[in-house]
Amino acid sequence: MKTKIICLLALMAGGMGALAQTNSTSATGEPANDWKPATSNQQGKPYPQVNSEGRVRARVIAPQAQSVQLDLGGVKYPLTKGDDGAWIGVSKPQDEGFHYYQIIVDGAQVPDPNSLYFYGASRWGSGVEVPAQDQDFYAVKNVPHGDLRQTLYFSKNANAVLRCFVYTPPEYEKDSSKRYPVLYLQHGGGEDETGWGSQGHAGLIMDNLIADGKARPFIIVMANSYVPGADFGFNTNAAQSPLSRSIGGPGGRAYNPVAFAKVLLQDLIPYIDANYRTRADQPHRAMAGLSMGGMQTHSITLANLDTFSHIGIFSGGGISTNEITDLDAFKQKVKLVFTSYGSREVTGGRGMGANGKINAEALKQAGVNSVYFESLLTAHEWQSWRRSLHEFAPLLFQN
Amino acid sequence: MKTKIICLLALMAGGMGALAQTNSTSATGEPANDWKPATSNQQGKPYPQVNSEGRVRARVIAPQAQSVQLDLGGVKYPLTKGDDGAWIGVSKPQDEGFHYYQIIVDGAQVPDPNSLYFYGASRWGSGVEVPAQDQDFYAVKNVPHGDLRQTLYFSKNANAVLRCFVYTPPEYEKDSSKRYPVLYLQHGGGEDETGWGSQGHAGLIMDNLIADGKARPFIIVMANSYVPGADFGFNTNAAQSPLSRSIGGPGGRAYNPVAFAKVLLQDLIPYIDANYRTRADQPHRAMAGLSMGGMQTHSITLANLDTFSHIGIFSGGGISTNEITDLDAFKQKVKLVFTSYGSREVTGGRGMGANGKINAEALKQAGVNSVYFESLLTAHEWQSWRRSLHEFAPLLFQN
């Protein structure tokens, strides 16, 4: 089982760059001249810019440099120097949504000083937002907003104070007697507990769904899959914050599925149920995750069907009927299995996503409430996962 | 009044680098060889390092670069290239506490890819933590922790959804009938609403004080002084986040004291009182801030003594008895005036801090509950302000 997960992760890491490059390019080769500053820029910074084709135009001031590159989607684009000492260059069209990138100045791989910073690819670095047709579902609107809380909890298993984020719905503070279901929502490989609330826009997605009456209010808990001190698995050298850094002990963090399951089940869930107004039972507890987080969801929920009733696996495999030993019990306990992929992960009935779709269909045939979703023209990337949460949330806690 | 504030800010900006450089250097000139990775590094990154003298040793991989510098405390230190293509160099001793810095690669001013990132100097960039003798008061401990909440509220005055952070004390979720006093706590010039919760460690300072029984539990609200659309004042091109960026409207943010006062008094305080369990009256409302935030606190509280009862001004001037028109009314309404500076801001009875101390003493002579605090061997920097909050908080809401 561990070997299988490692292989899948390697495939995903290798496949990300390639998948992101299958977008069409314009016929003339000349970029459309409708550049706008990316919404992911730092305030007042005019670059990087994005055009209607989804190309990214970066600009970096480096008067004495010999070479400057934009490293985006697995491709290193050369920038050219202008008379003002600023280097500028344009990428191929990118998928709609969010992409990690970096700048290379004479061999130094550094964040772009113009962008905001996000945790992914096992480091804090630059990200760029390519406007999406459907971006309204995660837009900031004048609707009631929930809080996104940075929460510190003590983990007996890790023997450390760990950080998670907790989204509480807008109405949470209004009626102090009401209790809420909980979704445990995990990031992907090389990411951390900040991902869903930042580049994932989980809070905004929920605020908008709730304001539209499309989802029931529930709590979302976003933890870090990498447990300090648990480096007996394979080490991806991931995930950090000022807080967790100062208490995670020496050395790196590592992902170990057994260690994370223990932290989740024995430390985090009891902490959340003791400190928030939750409905602390199986019918009102869900788990979902993207990529590596989807694989965690798969293994942890299948082994703990008395703890979780709703399952979401985004770009992270699926549940096969072969894995279910007692189908009647499964159907009785599991109210939803949601499987999703970006369409670029499912190419011509092949690729990682193909099996997920086949498994989801087989589950449905077997009488499980199985829902399959495919994000149009996106790959193994955040736009697929934002859309997945947006489709998944309305299906939760209907009973 | 506006002119005065502008001049003070210019003085401060100019003075920061110089003040930070007055630390002693070792007799031999050879740095002590007891380097440790900074606690402000990204997980697993061995550089930058700090030694017992408070020197910072940076290392940047830049194989094809001609010149790499560490830009810290107003000084550009040259790094030298090793056989492995990595550049390395050492700074002069720095004050204890937190310092913003950047790396310059062949003229490109970029964040150090090894550090965590913080908002200050009007940009997201690198920060380095120099261990302090008294760092225990903001250490992460296994004590009950409050939540640090990212909160979105609609401002009628800005006609925008704005972001603030709200610290709720550890016990807040335990007794849903209890209500709490509120401290409004502002960042400095070129900083934003993230500062106090991140490099300021406000939450950890409060958690530890409350656990030790040294401060009463209260709520802290940290807002952004720069109001979008209010660029009719002087523009410092500051402050950003993914959320506020996407709704702040086009162009930069600007600091305008009148605009911020309106947002605070007419939009933010009513939102907080409506959405949190506050004690929504003058005796249970305080305001404090650092540097520019201290000057805001000065002008806003003096003009609104029926709204605030406790005043904290950190490295941002002080209240003169000349400014108080009705001393009896002032003494009756204002339960505390707290003034603080870093000792390096008060050199030989001169400097910015000297007036603050004189004013604080005069207030005390006049019968006001005036407290003056000086942070030993620190300048216009975060260690002074962490210590100021640590001294200020226990004095709040004693009646």
CSV table of N, CA and C in Angstrom, one decimal, chain A residues 199-337:
chain,number,residue,atom,x,y,z
A,199,GLN,N,-4.8,29.9,-1.5
A,199,GLN,CA,-5.0,29.7,-3.0
A,199,GLN,C,-6.2,28.9,-3.2
A,200,GLY,N,-6.7,28.1,-2.3
A,200,GLY,CA,-7.9,27.3,-2.5
A,200,GLY,C,-9.2,28.0,-2.3
A,201,HIS,N,-9.2,29.2,-1.6
A,201,HIS,CA,-10.3,30.1,-1.4
A,201,HIS,C,-11.5,29.3,-0.8
A,202,ALA,N,-11.2,28.3,0.1
A,202,ALA,CA,-12.3,27.5,0.7
A,202,ALA,C,-13.3,28.4,1.4
A,203,GLY,N,-12.8,29.4,2.2
A,203,GLY,CA,-13.8,30.2,2.9
A,203,GLY,C,-14.7,31.0,2.0
A,204,LEU,N,-14.2,31.6,0.9
A,204,LEU,CA,-15.0,32.4,0.0
A,204,LEU,C,-16.0,31.5,-0.7
A,205,ILE,N,-15.5,30.3,-1.1
A,205,ILE,CA,-16.4,29.3,-1.8
A,205,ILE,C,-17.6,29.0,-0.9
A,206,MET,N,-17.3,28.7,0.4
A,206,MET,CA,-18.4,28.4,1.4
A,206,MET,C,-19.3,29.6,1.6
A,207,ASP,N,-18.7,30.8,1.8
A,207,ASP,CA,-19.5,32.0,2.1
A,207,ASP,C,-20.5,32.2,1.0
A,208,ASN,N,-20.0,32.1,-0.3
A,208,ASN,CA,-20.9,32.3,-1.4
A,208,ASN,C,-22.0,31.2,-1.6
A,209,LEU,N,-21.6,30.0,-1.3
A,209,LEU,CA,-22.6,28.9,-1.4
A,209,LEU,C,-23.7,29.1,-0.3
A,210,ILE,N,-23.2,29.4,0.9
A,210,ILE,CA,-24.2,29.6,2.0
A,210,ILE,C,-25.1,30.8,1.7
A,211,ALA,N,-24.5,31.9,1.2
A,211,ALA,CA,-25.3,33.1,0.9
A,211,ALA,C,-26.4,32.7,-0.2
A,212,ASP,N,-26.1,31.9,-1.1
A,212,ASP,CA,-27.0,31.5,-2.2
A,212,ASP,C,-27.9,30.4,-1.7
A,213,GLY,N,-27.8,29.9,-0.5
A,213,GLY,CA,-28.7,28.8,0.0
A,213,GLY,C,-28.4,27.5,-0.7
A,214,LYS,N,-27.1,27.3,-1.2
A,214,LYS,CA,-26.8,26.1,-1.9
A,214,LYS,C,-26.1,25.1,-1.1
A,215,ALA,N,-25.5,25.5,0.0
A,215,ALA,CA,-24.9,24.5,0.9
A,215,ALA,C,-25.3,24.8,2.4
A,216,ARG,N,-25.4,23.8,3.2
A,216,ARG,CA,-25.7,23.9,4.6
A,216,ARG,C,-24.4,24.5,5.3
A,217,PRO,N,-24.6,25.3,6.3
A,217,PRO,CA,-23.4,25.8,7.0
A,217,PRO,C,-22.7,24.6,7.7
A,218,PHE,N,-21.4,24.5,7.6
A,218,PHE,CA,-20.7,23.5,8.4
A,218,PHE,C,-19.3,24.1,8.6
A,219,ILE,N,-18.6,23.5,9.6
A,219,ILE,CA,-17.2,23.8,9.9
A,219,ILE,C,-16.3,23.1,9.0
A,220,ILE,N,-15.2,23.7,8.6
A,220,ILE,CA,-14.1,23.0,7.9
A,220,ILE,C,-12.8,23.1,8.7
A,221,VAL,N,-12.1,22.0,8.8
A,221,VAL,CA,-10.9,21.9,9.6
A,221,VAL,C,-9.8,21.5,8.6
A,222,MET,N,-8.7,22.3,8.5
A,222,MET,CA,-7.6,22.1,7.5
A,222,MET,C,-6.3,21.9,8.3
A,223,ALA,N,-5.8,20.7,8.3
A,223,ALA,CA,-4.6,20.4,9.1
A,223,ALA,C,-3.4,20.1,8.2
A,224,ASN,N,-2.3,20.0,8.8
A,224,ASN,CA,-1.0,19.7,8.1
A,224,ASN,C,-0.8,18.2,8.1
A,225,SER,N,-0.7,17.6,6.9
A,225,SER,CA,-0.5,16.2,6.7
A,225,SER,C,0.9,15.7,7.2
A,226,TYR,N,1.8,16.7,7.2
A,226,TYR,CA,3.2,16.3,7.6
A,226,TYR,C,3.4,16.5,9.1
A,227,VAL,N,3.6,15.4,9.8
A,227,VAL,CA,3.7,15.4,11.2
A,227,VAL,C,5.1,15.5,11.7
A,228,PRO,N,5.5,16.5,12.5
A,228,PRO,CA,6.9,16.6,12.9
A,228,PRO,C,7.2,15.4,13.8
A,229,GLY,N,8.5,14.9,13.6
A,229,GLY,CA,8.9,13.8,14.3
A,229,GLY,C,8.6,12.5,13.7
A,230,ALA,N,7.8,12.5,12.6
A,230,ALA,CA,7.3,11.3,12.0
A,230,ALA,C,8.0,10.9,10.7
A,231,ASP,N,9.3,11.2,10.7
A,231,ASP,CA,10.1,11.1,9.5
A,231,ASP,C,10.6,9.7,9.3
A,232,PHE,N,9.7,8.7,9.6
A,232,PHE,CA,10.1,7.3,9.3
A,232,PHE,C,9.4,6.9,8.0
A,233,GLY,N,8.7,7.8,7.3
A,233,GLY,CA,8.1,7.5,6.0
A,233,GLY,C,9.1,8.1,5.0
A,234,PHE,N,8.5,8.4,3.8
A,234,PHE,CA,9.4,9.1,2.8
A,234,PHE,C,9.3,10.6,3.1
A,235,ASN,N,10.4,11.3,2.9
A,235,ASN,CA,10.4,12.7,3.4
A,235,ASN,C,10.3,13.6,2.2
A,236,THR,N,9.3,14.5,2.2
A,236,THR,CA,9.1,15.5,1.1
A,236,THR,C,9.5,16.9,1.6
A,237,ASN,N,10.1,17.0,2.8
A,237,ASN,CA,10.7,18.2,3.2
A,237,ASN,C,9.7,19.4,3.1
A,238,ALA,N,8.5,19.2,3.6
A,238,ALA,CA,7.5,20.2,3.3
A,238,ALA,C,7.0,21.0,4.5
A,239,ALA,N,6.2,21.9,4.2
A,239,ALA,CA,5.2,22.6,5.1
A,239,ALA,C,5.8,23.3,6.3
A,240,GLN,N,5.6,24.6,6.2
A,240,GLN,CA,6.0,25.4,7.3
A,240,GLN,C,5.3,26.7,7.6
A,241,SER,N,5.4,27.2,8.8
A,241,SER,CA,4.9,28.4,9.3
A,241,SER,C,5.7,28.9,10.5
A,242,PRO,N,5.6,30.2,10.8
A,242,PRO,CA,6.4,30.6,12.0
A,242,PRO,C,6.0,29.8,13.2
A,243,LEU,N,4.8,29.6,13.4
A,243,LEU,CA,4.3,28.9,14.6
A,243,LEU,C,4.8,27.4,14.6
A,244,SER,N,4.4,26.7,13.6
A,244,SER,CA,4.7,25.3,13.6
A,244,SER,C,6.2,25.1,13.6
A,245,ARG,N,6.9,26.0,12.9
A,245,ARG,CA,8.4,25.9,12.8
A,245,ARG,C,9.0,25.9,14.2
A,246,SER,N,8.5,26.8,15.0
A,246,SER,CA,9.2,27.0,16.3
A,246,SER,C,8.9,25.9,17.3
A,247,ILE,N,7.9,25.0,17.0
A,247,ILE,CA,7.6,24.0,17.9
A,247,ILE,C,7.7,22.6,17.3
A,248,GLY,N,8.0,22.5,16.0
A,248,GLY,CA,8.0,21.2,15.3
A,248,GLY,C,9.2,20.4,15.7
A,249,GLY,N,10.1,20.9,16.5
A,249,GLY,CA,11.3,20.2,16.8
A,249,GLY,C,12.3,20.3,15.7
A,250,PRO,N,13.5,19.8,15.9
A,250,PRO,CA,14.6,20.0,14.9
A,250,PRO,C,14.3,19.1,13.7
A,251,GLY,N,14.9,19.5,12.6
A,251,GLY,CA,14.8,18.7,11.4
A,251,GLY,C,13.5,18.9,10.6
A,252,GLY,N,13.3,18.2,9.5
A,252,GLY,CA,12.2,18.5,8.7
A,252,GLY,C,11.0,17.7,9.1
A,253,ARG,N,9.9,18.0,8.5
A,253,ARG,CA,8.7,17.2,8.7
A,253,ARG,C,8.6,16.1,7.6
A,254,ALA,N,7.9,15.1,7.9
A,254,ALA,CA,7.8,14.0,6.9
A,254,ALA,C,6.3,13.6,6.8
A,255,TYR,N,6.0,13.0,5.7
A,255,TYR,CA,4.6,12.5,5.6
A,255,TYR,C,4.6,11.0,5.9
A,256,ASN,N,3.9,10.7,6.9
A,256,ASN,CA,3.7,9.3,7.2
A,256,ASN,C,2.3,9.0,7.4
A,257,PRO,N,1.6,8.2,6.6
A,257,PRO,CA,0.2,8.1,6.6
A,257,PRO,C,-0.3,7.6,8.0
A,258,VAL,N,0.4,6.7,8.6
A,258,VAL,CA,0.0,6.2,9.9
A,258,VAL,C,0.1,7.3,10.9
A,259,ALA,N,1.2,8.0,10.9
A,259,ALA,CA,1.3,9.1,11.9
A,259,ALA,C,0.2,10.1,11.8
A,260,PHE,N,-0.1,10.5,10.5
A,260,PHE,CA,-1.1,11.6,10.4
A,260,PHE,C,-2.5,11.0,10.8
A,261,ALA,N,-2.8,9.8,10.5
A,261,ALA,CA,-4.1,9.2,10.9
A,261,ALA,C,-4.2,9.2,12.4
A,262,LYS,N,-3.1,9.0,13.1
A,262,LYS,CA,-3.2,9.0,14.6
A,262,LYS,C,-3.4,10.4,15.1
A,263,VAL,N,-2.7,11.4,14.5
A,263,VAL,CA,-2.9,12.8,14.9
A,263,VAL,C,-4.3,13.2,14.6
A,264,LEU,N,-4.8,12.9,13.5
A,264,LEU,CA,-6.2,13.3,13.1
A,264,LEU,C,-7.2,12.6,14.0
A,265,LEU,N,-7.1,11.3,14.2
A,265,LEU,CA,-8.2,10.6,14.9
A,265,LEU,C,-8.1,10.8,16.4
A,266,GLN,N,-6.9,10.8,16.9
A,266,GLN,CA,-6.7,10.8,18.4
A,266,GLN,C,-6.5,12.2,19.0
A,267,ASP,N,-6.0,13.1,18.2
A,267,ASP,CA,-5.7,14.4,18.8
A,267,ASP,C,-6.6,15.5,18.2
A,268,LEU,N,-6.6,15.6,16.9
A,268,LEU,CA,-7.3,16.8,16.3
A,268,LEU,C,-8.8,16.7,16.4
A,269,ILE,N,-9.4,15.6,16.0
A,269,ILE,CA,-10.9,15.5,16.1
A,269,ILE,C,-11.3,15.7,17.5
A,270,PRO,N,-10.7,15.0,18.5
A,270,PRO,CA,-11.1,15.3,19.9
A,270,PRO,C,-11.0,16.8,20.3
A,271,TYR,N,-9.9,17.5,19.8
A,271,TYR,CA,-9.7,18.9,20.1
A,271,TYR,C,-10.8,19.7,19.5
A,272,ILE,N,-11.1,19.5,18.3
A,272,ILE,CA,-12.2,20.2,17.6
A,272,ILE,C,-13.5,20.0,18.3
A,273,ASP,N,-13.8,18.8,18.6
A,273,ASP,CA,-15.1,18.5,19.2
A,273,ASP,C,-15.2,19.1,20.6
A,274,ALA,N,-14.1,19.3,21.3
A,274,ALA,CA,-14.1,19.8,22.6
A,274,ALA,C,-14.1,21.4,22.6
A,275,ASN,N,-13.6,22.0,21.5
A,275,ASN,CA,-13.4,23.4,21.5
A,275,ASN,C,-14.3,24.2,20.5
A,276,TYR,N,-15.1,23.5,19.7
A,276,TYR,CA,-16.0,24.1,18.8
A,276,TYR,C,-17.4,23.5,18.9
A,277,ARG,N,-18.4,24.2,18.5
A,277,ARG,CA,-19.8,23.6,18.6
A,277,ARG,C,-20.1,22.7,17.5
A,278,THR,N,-19.5,21.5,17.6
A,278,THR,CA,-19.7,20.5,16.5
A,278,THR,C,-20.8,19.5,16.8
A,279,ARG,N,-21.3,18.9,15.8
A,279,ARG,CA,-22.1,17.7,15.9
A,279,ARG,C,-21.2,16.5,15.9
A,280,ALA,N,-20.8,16.0,17.0
A,280,ALA,CA,-19.6,15.1,17.1
A,280,ALA,C,-20.0,13.7,16.9
A,281,ASP,N,-20.6,13.4,15.8
A,281,ASP,CA,-20.9,12.0,15.5
A,281,ASP,C,-20.7,11.7,14.0
A,282,GLN,N,-20.7,10.4,13.7
A,282,GLN,CA,-20.3,9.9,12.3
A,282,GLN,C,-21.2,10.6,11.2
A,283,PRO,N,-22.5,10.7,11.5
A,283,PRO,CA,-23.3,11.2,10.4
A,283,PRO,C,-23.0,12.7,10.0
A,284,HIS,N,-22.3,13.4,10.9
A,284,HIS,CA,-22.0,14.8,10.7
A,284,HIS,C,-20.5,15.1,10.6
A,285,ARG,N,-19.8,14.0,10.1
A,285,ARG,CA,-18.3,14.2,10.0
A,285,ARG,C,-17.9,13.7,8.6
A,286,ALA,N,-17.3,14.6,7.8
A,286,ALA,CA,-16.8,14.3,6.5
A,286,ALA,C,-15.3,14.4,6.4
A,287,MET,N,-14.7,13.7,5.4
A,287,MET,CA,-13.3,14.0,5.1
A,287,MET,C,-13.1,14.0,3.6
A,288,ALA,N,-12.2,15.0,3.2
A,288,ALA,CA,-11.9,15.1,1.8
A,288,ALA,C,-10.5,15.6,1.7
A,289,GLY,N,-9.9,15.5,0.5
A,289,GLY,CA,-8.6,16.0,0.3
A,289,GLY,C,-8.2,16.0,-1.2
A,290,LEU,N,-7.2,16.7,-1.5
A,290,LEU,CA,-6.7,16.7,-2.9
A,290,LEU,C,-5.4,16.0,-3.1
A,291,SER,N,-5.3,15.2,-4.2
A,291,SER,CA,-4.0,14.5,-4.5
A,291,SER,C,-3.6,13.7,-3.3
A,292,MET,N,-2.4,13.9,-2.7
A,292,MET,CA,-2.0,13.2,-1.6
A,292,MET,C,-3.1,13.2,-0.5
A,293,GLY,N,-3.8,14.3,-0.3
A,293,GLY,CA,-4.8,14.4,0.7
A,293,GLY,C,-6.0,13.5,0.3
A,294,GLY,N,-6.2,13.3,-1.0
A,294,GLY,CA,-7.3,12.4,-1.4
A,294,GLY,C,-6.9,11.0,-1.1
A,295,MET,N,-5.7,10.6,-1.2
A,295,MET,CA,-5.2,9.3,-0.9
A,295,MET,C,-5.3,9.1,0.6
A,296,GLN,N,-5.0,10.1,1.4
A,296,GLN,CA,-5.2,10.0,2.9
A,296,GLN,C,-6.6,9.8,3.2
A,297,THR,N,-7.5,10.6,2.5
A,297,THR,CA,-8.9,10.4,2.8
A,297,THR,C,-9.4,9.0,2.5
A,298,HIS,N,-8.9,8.5,1.3
A,298,HIS,CA,-9.2,7.1,0.9
A,298,HIS,C,-8.9,6.1,2.1
A,299,SER,N,-7.6,6.1,2.5
A,299,SER,CA,-7.2,5.1,3.5
A,299,SER,C,-7.8,5.3,4.8
A,300,ILE,N,-7.9,6.6,5.3
A,300,ILE,CA,-8.4,6.9,6.6
A,300,ILE,C,-9.9,6.6,6.7
A,301,THR,N,-10.6,7.0,5.7
A,301,THR,CA,-12.1,6.8,5.8
A,301,THR,C,-12.5,5.3,5.7
A,302,LEU,N,-11.8,4.6,4.8
A,302,LEU,CA,-12.1,3.2,4.6
A,302,LEU,C,-11.8,2.4,5.9
A,303,ALA,N,-10.8,2.8,6.6
A,303,ALA,CA,-10.5,2.2,7.9
A,303,ALA,C,-11.3,2.6,9.1
A,304,ASN,N,-12.1,3.7,8.9
A,304,ASN,CA,-12.8,4.3,10.0
A,304,ASN,C,-14.2,4.7,9.6
A,305,LEU,N,-15.0,3.8,9.1
A,305,LEU,CA,-16.3,4.1,8.6
A,305,LEU,C,-17.3,4.5,9.7
A,306,ASP,N,-16.9,4.2,10.9
A,306,ASP,CA,-17.8,4.6,12.0
A,306,ASP,C,-17.5,6.1,12.5
A,307,THR,N,-16.4,6.6,11.8
A,307,THR,CA,-16.1,8.0,12.2
A,307,THR,C,-16.5,9.0,11.1
A,308,PHE,N,-16.5,8.6,9.8
A,308,PHE,CA,-16.8,9.5,8.7
A,308,PHE,C,-18.0,8.9,7.9
A,309,SER,N,-18.9,9.8,7.5
A,309,SER,CA,-20.0,9.4,6.7
A,309,SER,C,-20.0,9.9,5.2
A,310,HIS,N,-19.1,10.9,5.0
A,310,HIS,CA,-19.1,11.6,3.7
A,310,HIS,C,-17.6,11.6,3.2
A,311,ILE,N,-17.3,11.2,2.0
A,311,ILE,CA,-15.9,11.1,1.5
A,311,ILE,C,-15.8,11.8,0.2
A,312,GLY,N,-14.7,12.7,0.2
A,312,GLY,CA,-14.4,13.4,-1.1
A,312,GLY,C,-12.9,13.2,-1.5
A,313,ILE,N,-12.7,12.7,-2.7
A,313,ILE,CA,-11.4,12.4,-3.2
A,313,ILE,C,-11.2,13.2,-4.5
A,314,PHE,N,-10.3,14.3,-4.4
A,314,PHE,CA,-10.1,15.2,-5.5
A,314,PHE,C,-8.7,14.9,-6.1
A,315,SER,N,-8.7,14.4,-7.4
A,315,SER,CA,-7.4,14.1,-8.1
A,315,SER,C,-6.5,13.2,-7.3
A,316,GLY,N,-7.1,12.2,-6.6
A,316,GLY,CA,-6.3,11.4,-5.7
A,316,GLY,C,-6.7,9.9,-5.8
A,317,GLY,N,-7.3,9.5,-6.9
A,317,GLY,CA,-7.7,8.1,-7.0
A,317,GLY,C,-9.2,8.0,-6.8
A,318,GLY,N,-9.6,6.9,-6.2
A,318,GLY,CA,-11.0,6.6,-6.0
A,318,GLY,C,-11.2,5.4,-5.1
A,319,ILE,N,-12.4,5.0,-4.8
A,319,ILE,CA,-12.7,3.8,-4.1
A,319,ILE,C,-13.2,2.8,-5.0
A,320,SER,N,-12.5,1.6,-5.0
A,320,SER,CA,-12.9,0.5,-5.8
A,320,SER,C,-13.9,-0.4,-5.1
A,321,THR,N,-14.8,-1.0,-5.8
A,321,THR,CA,-15.8,-1.9,-5.1
A,321,THR,C,-15.0,-3.1,-4.4
A,322,ASN,N,-13.8,-3.4,-5.0
A,322,ASN,CA,-13.0,-4.5,-4.5
A,322,ASN,C,-12.5,-4.2,-3.1
A,323,GLU,N,-12.4,-2.9,-2.7
A,323,GLU,CA,-11.9,-2.5,-1.4
A,323,GLU,C,-13.0,-2.6,-0.3
A,324,ILE,N,-14.2,-2.8,-0.7
A,324,ILE,CA,-15.3,-2.8,0.2
A,324,ILE,C,-15.7,-4.2,0.6
A,325,THR,N,-15.4,-4.6,1.8
A,325,THR,CA,-15.6,-6.0,2.3
A,325,THR,C,-17.1,-6.3,2.5
A,326,ASP,N,-17.8,-5.3,3.1
A,326,ASP,CA,-19.2,-5.5,3.4
A,326,ASP,C,-20.0,-4.4,2.8
A,327,LEU,N,-20.6,-4.7,1.6
A,327,LEU,CA,-21.2,-3.6,0.8
A,327,LEU,C,-22.5,-3.0,1.5
A,328,ASP,N,-23.2,-3.9,2.1
A,328,ASP,CA,-24.4,-3.4,2.8
A,328,ASP,C,-24.1,-2.5,3.9
A,329,ALA,N,-23.1,-2.9,4.7
A,329,ALA,CA,-22.6,-2.0,5.8
A,329,ALA,C,-22.1,-0.7,5.3
A,330,PHE,N,-21.3,-0.7,4.2
A,330,PHE,CA,-20.8,0.5,3.6
A,330,PHE,C,-21.9,1.4,3.2
A,331,LYS,N,-22.9,0.9,2.5
A,331,LYS,CA,-24.0,1.7,2.0
A,331,LYS,C,-24.8,2.3,3.1
A,332,GLN,N,-24.9,1.6,4.2
A,332,GLN,CA,-25.6,2.1,5.4
A,332,GLN,C,-24.8,3.2,6.1
A,333,LYS,N,-23.5,3.1,6.1
A,333,LYS,CA,-22.7,4.1,6.8
A,333,LYS,C,-22.3,5.3,6.0
A,334,VAL,N,-22.0,5.0,4.7
A,334,VAL,CA,-21.4,6.1,3.9
A,334,VAL,C,-22.5,6.7,3.0
A,335,LYS,N,-22.7,8.0,3.3
A,335,LYS,CA,-23.8,8.7,2.6
A,335,LYS,C,-23.4,9.3,1.3
A,336,LEU,N,-22.1,9.4,1.1
A,336,LEU,CA,-21.6,10.0,-0.2
A,336,LEU,C,-20.2,9.6,-0.4
A,337,VAL,N,-19.9,9.2,-1.7
A,337,VAL,CA,-18.5,9.1,-2.1
A,337,VAL,C,-18.4,10.0,-3.4
